[in-house]
XYZ file of C-alpha atoms in Angstrom:
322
model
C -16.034 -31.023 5.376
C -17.820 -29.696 2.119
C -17.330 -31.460 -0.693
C -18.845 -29.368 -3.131
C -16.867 -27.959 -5.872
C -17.446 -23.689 -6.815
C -16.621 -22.228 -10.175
C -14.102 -19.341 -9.279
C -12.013 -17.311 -11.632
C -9.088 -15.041 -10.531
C -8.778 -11.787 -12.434
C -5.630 -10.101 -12.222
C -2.877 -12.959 -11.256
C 0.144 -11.171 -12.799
C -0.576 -8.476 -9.452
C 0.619 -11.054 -6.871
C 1.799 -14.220 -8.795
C 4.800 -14.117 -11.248
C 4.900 -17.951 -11.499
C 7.094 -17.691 -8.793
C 4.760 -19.353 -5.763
C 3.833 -22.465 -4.155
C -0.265 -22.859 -5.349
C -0.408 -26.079 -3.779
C -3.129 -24.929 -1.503
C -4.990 -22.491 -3.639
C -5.249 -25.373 -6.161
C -6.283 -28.290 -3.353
C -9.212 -25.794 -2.676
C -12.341 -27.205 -3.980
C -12.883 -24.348 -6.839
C -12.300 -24.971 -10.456
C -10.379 -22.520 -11.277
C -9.766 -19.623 -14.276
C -7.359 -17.566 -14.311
C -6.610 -14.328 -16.170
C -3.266 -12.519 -16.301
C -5.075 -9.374 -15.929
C -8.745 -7.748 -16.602
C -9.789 -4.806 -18.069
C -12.862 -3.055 -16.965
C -14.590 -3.763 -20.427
C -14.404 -8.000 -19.581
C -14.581 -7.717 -16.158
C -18.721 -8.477 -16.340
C -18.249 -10.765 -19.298
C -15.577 -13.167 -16.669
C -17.313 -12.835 -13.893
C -20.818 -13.537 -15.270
C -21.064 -17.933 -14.276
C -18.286 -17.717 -11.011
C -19.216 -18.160 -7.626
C -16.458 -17.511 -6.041
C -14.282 -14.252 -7.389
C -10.203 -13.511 -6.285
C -10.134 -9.973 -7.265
C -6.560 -7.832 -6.124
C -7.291 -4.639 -7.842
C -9.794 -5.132 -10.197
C -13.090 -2.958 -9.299
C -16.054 -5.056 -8.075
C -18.941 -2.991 -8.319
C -22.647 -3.284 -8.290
C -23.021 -3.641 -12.280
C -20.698 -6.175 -11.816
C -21.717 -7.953 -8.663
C -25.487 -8.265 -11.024
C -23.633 -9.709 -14.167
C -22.703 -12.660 -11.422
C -26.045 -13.865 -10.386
C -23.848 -17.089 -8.871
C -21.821 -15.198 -7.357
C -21.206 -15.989 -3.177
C -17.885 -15.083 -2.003
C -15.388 -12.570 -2.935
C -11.972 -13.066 -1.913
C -9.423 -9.656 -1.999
C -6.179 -11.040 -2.829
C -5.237 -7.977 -0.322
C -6.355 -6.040 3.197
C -7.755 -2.965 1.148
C -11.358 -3.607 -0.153
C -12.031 -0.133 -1.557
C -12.332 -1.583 -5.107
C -15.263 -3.835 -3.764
C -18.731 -2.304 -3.363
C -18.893 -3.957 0.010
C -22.088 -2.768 1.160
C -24.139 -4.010 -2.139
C -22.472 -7.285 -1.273
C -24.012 -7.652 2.156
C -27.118 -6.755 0.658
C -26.610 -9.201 -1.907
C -25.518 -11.897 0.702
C -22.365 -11.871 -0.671
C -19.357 -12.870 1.526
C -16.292 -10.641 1.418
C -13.235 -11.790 2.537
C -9.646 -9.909 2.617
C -6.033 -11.365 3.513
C -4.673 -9.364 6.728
C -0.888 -8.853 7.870
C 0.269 -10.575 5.119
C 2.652 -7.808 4.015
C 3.744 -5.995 7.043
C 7.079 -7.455 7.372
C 7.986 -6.164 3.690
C 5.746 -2.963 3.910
C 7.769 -2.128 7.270
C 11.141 -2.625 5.356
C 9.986 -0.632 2.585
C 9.126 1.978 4.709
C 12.401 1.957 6.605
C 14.293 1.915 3.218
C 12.444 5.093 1.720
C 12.711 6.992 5.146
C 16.910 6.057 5.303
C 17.360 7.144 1.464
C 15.725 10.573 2.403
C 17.620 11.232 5.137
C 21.457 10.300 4.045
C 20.420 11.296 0.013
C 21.685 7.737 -0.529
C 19.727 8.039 -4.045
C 21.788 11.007 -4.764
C 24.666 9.556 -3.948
C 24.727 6.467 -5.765
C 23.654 8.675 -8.998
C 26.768 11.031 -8.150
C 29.103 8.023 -8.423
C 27.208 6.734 -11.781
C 27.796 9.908 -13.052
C 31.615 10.343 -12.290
C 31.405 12.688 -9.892
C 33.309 10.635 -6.779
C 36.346 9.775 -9.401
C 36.731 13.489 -10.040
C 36.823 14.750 -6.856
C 39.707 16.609 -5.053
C 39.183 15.159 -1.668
C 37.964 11.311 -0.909
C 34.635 11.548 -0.424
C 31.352 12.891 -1.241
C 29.266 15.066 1.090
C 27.557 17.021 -1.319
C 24.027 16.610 -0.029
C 22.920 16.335 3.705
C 23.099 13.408 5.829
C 21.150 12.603 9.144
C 21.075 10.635 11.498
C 18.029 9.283 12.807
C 19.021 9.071 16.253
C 17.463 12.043 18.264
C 14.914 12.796 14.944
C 11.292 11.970 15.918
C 8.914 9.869 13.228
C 5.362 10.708 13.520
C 2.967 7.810 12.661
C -0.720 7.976 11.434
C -2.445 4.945 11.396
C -1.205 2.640 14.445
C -2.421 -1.013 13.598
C -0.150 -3.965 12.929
C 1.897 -2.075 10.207
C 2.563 0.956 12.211
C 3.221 -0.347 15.330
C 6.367 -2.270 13.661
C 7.391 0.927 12.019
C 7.275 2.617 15.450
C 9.855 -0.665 16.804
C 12.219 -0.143 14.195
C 12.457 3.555 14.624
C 13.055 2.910 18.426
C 15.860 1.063 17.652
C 17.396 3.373 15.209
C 17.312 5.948 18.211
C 13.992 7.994 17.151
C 11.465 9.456 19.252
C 8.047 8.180 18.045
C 4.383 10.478 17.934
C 1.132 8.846 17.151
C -1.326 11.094 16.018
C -5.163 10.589 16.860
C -7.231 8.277 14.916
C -8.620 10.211 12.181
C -12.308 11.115 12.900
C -11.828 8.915 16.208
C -12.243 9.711 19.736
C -8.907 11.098 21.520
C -6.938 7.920 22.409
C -4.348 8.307 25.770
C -0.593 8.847 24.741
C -1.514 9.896 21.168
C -1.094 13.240 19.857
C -3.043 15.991 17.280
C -2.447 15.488 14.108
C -1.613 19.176 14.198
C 0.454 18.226 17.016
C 2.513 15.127 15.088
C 3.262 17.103 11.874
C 4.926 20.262 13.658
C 7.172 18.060 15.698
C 8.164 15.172 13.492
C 11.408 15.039 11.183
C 9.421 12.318 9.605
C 5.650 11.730 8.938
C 4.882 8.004 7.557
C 1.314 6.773 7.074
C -0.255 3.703 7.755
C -3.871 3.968 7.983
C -6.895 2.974 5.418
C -8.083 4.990 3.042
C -11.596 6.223 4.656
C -13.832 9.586 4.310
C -12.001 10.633 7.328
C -8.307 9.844 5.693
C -8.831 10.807 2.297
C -6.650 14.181 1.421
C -5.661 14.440 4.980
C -2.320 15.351 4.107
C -2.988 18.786 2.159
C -1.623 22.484 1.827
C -2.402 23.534 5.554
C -1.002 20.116 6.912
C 2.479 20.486 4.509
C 2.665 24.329 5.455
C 2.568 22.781 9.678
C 5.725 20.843 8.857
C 9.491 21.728 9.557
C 10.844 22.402 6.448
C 13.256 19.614 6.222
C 10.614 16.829 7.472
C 10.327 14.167 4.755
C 6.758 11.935 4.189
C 6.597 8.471 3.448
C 3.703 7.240 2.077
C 3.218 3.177 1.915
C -0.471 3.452 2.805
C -2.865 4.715 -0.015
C -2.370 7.212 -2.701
C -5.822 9.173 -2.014
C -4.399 9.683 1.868
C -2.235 12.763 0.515
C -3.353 15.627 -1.871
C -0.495 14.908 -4.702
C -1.191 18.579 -5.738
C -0.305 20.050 -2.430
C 2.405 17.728 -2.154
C 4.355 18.548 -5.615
C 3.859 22.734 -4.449
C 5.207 21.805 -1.087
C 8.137 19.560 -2.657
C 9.080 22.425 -4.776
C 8.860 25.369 -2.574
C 10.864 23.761 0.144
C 7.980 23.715 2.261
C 9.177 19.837 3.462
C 12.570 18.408 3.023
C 11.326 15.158 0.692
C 8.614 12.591 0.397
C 8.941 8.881 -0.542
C 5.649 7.455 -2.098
C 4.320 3.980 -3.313
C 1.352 4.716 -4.070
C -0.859 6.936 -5.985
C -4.311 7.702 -6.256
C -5.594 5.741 -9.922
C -2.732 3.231 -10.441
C -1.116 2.791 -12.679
C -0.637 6.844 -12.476
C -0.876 8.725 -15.692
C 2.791 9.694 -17.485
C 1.394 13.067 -17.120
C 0.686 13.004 -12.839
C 2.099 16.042 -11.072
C 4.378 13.747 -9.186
C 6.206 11.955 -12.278
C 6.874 15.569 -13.970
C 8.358 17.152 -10.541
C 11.834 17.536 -11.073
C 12.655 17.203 -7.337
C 15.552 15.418 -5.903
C 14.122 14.912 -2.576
C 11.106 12.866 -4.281
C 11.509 8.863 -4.543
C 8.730 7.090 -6.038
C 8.387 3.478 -5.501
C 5.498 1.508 -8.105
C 3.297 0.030 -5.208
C 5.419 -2.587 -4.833
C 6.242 -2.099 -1.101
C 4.248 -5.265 -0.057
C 5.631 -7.125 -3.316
C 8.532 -9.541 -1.514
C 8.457 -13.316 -2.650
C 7.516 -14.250 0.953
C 4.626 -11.964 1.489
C 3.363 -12.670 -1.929
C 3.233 -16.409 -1.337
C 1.789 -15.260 2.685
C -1.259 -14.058 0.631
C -2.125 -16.618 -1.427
C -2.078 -19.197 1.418
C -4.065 -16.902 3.356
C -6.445 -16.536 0.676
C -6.627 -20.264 0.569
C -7.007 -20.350 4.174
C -9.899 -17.904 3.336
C -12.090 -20.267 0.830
C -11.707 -23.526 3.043
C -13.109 -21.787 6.111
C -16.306 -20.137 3.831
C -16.349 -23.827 2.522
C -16.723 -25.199 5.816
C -19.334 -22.646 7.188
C -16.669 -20.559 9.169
C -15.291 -18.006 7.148
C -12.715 -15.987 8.583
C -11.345 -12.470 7.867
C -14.917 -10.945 6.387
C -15.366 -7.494 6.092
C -18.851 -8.071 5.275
């Protein structure tokens, strides 16, 4: 066991700790700890400039900052994305990089479910309908103002088929849907797996669930919303960059697609000005990237990270992406 104590500071703690989890093992680790609320690019350098060891959710790691650090030796991402981390100057620099994987999926999956049911039965409609009045002043005893459908018999379409969208494709099964996976973009043709082209055409719902990559970013664009039945809906739970917000908002408002449900966006938090948060489009939810945010998977990361600094401690580090 190494008994050697690291300076580490953790930069953006209000992202995945409310003072609502169990730190016992992040705080048995042997790193001296300080901890910001949250870091703005400006004092990123300046906070980072005597730790060894980083915890980093969001905040952007890049090479100006990795040579403010001169102690620096391990980064930890207090999530599975490390697209904020200039990985590659890291393994130049000998720098360990270490992410927390699967952590979320269980919440992510829910969330996914949730936006994909809203869509379909207008639930969000509905529930501002009786706010509003309308059920109390209606002539007959319900509401059926908007559509409702069922899922059983409607086919989801899945892009990105790891750990998260395998348990998307479960839950669909049991809610009766057909499920398409569409090739691995930029990836060899996998058996039973479909063309992208293929997977928008036929699905009633597209949800993604791949990385953010040169091959994924803006795959979802005008020529992919213009293949899609008109009343599909998109749930996005994945990354922000993955779908051309632009080409989305046109689509939402012609009636090219039926609805979208996003979490994320592309520069977070989005401007008050972004395309999406100025549509005036029923058929839009917007969740604030807080699909992965239950209590349980919250506290699943931070013991994971733990998990993460005793095994780099002890000369086995696990879950590198460097």
């Amino acid at each position: 066991m190494n008994t050697k104590s690291y300076r580490g500071v953790i930069l953006d703690r209000d992202s995945f700790d409310r003072d609502d989890l169990d730190l016992t093992e992040l705080q048995g680790c042997p790193v001296q700890w300080t901890n910001h609320c949250h870091t703005a690019r400006s004092e990123t350098s300046t906070r980072t400039s005597d730790a060894e060891i980083i915890i980093t959710n969001k905040v952007v790691i890049d090479r100006e900052v990795i040579d403010a650090s001169p102690n620096l030796k391990l980064i930890l991402a207090a999530a599975t994305g490390t697209d904020n981390i200039d990985v590659t100057y890291c393994r130049e620099k000998g720098i360990a990089v270490c992410n927390a994987r699967n952590y979320s999926t269980p919440a992510v999956v829910q969330h996914t479910i949730a936006l994909m049911l809203n869509l379909l039965t207008n639930q969000h409609r509905y529930l501002q309908d009786v706010r509003d009045g309308l059920w109390s002043q209606s002539n007959v005893f319900c509401l059926i103002d908007h559509p409702i459908v069922e899922t059983a018999g409607k086919t989801l379409g899945i892009i990105g088929y790891g750990a998260m969208g395998k348990r998307v494709a479960e839950v669909a099964a049991v809610l009766g849907m057909e499920v398409l996976v569409s090739q691995r973009p930029g990836g060899k043709p996998a058996a039973a797996r479909v063309t992208l082209e293929e997977l928008l055409s036929q699905s009633d719902v597209v949800s993604l669930h791949c990385p953010l990559t040169d091959d994924t970013r803006g795959l979802l664009g005008e020529a992919e919303f213009r293949l899609m039945k008109n009343q599909a809906v998109v749930i996005n739970t994945a990354r922000g960059a993955i779908v051309d917000i632009d080409a989305l908002a046109r689509a939402l408002d012609q009636g090219e697609i039926g609805g979208a449900g996003i979490d994320v966006f592309d520069g977070e938090p989005p401007a008050a000005d972004n395309v999406l948060l100025q549509l005036d489009c029923p058929n839009l939810i917007i969740t604030p990237h807080n699909a992965w945010a239950t209590q349980e998977s919250r506290q699943r990361l931070v013991d994971i990270i733990a998990g993460n600094i005793r095994a780099w401690a002890d000369g086995s580090p696990t879950n590198t992406v460097t």
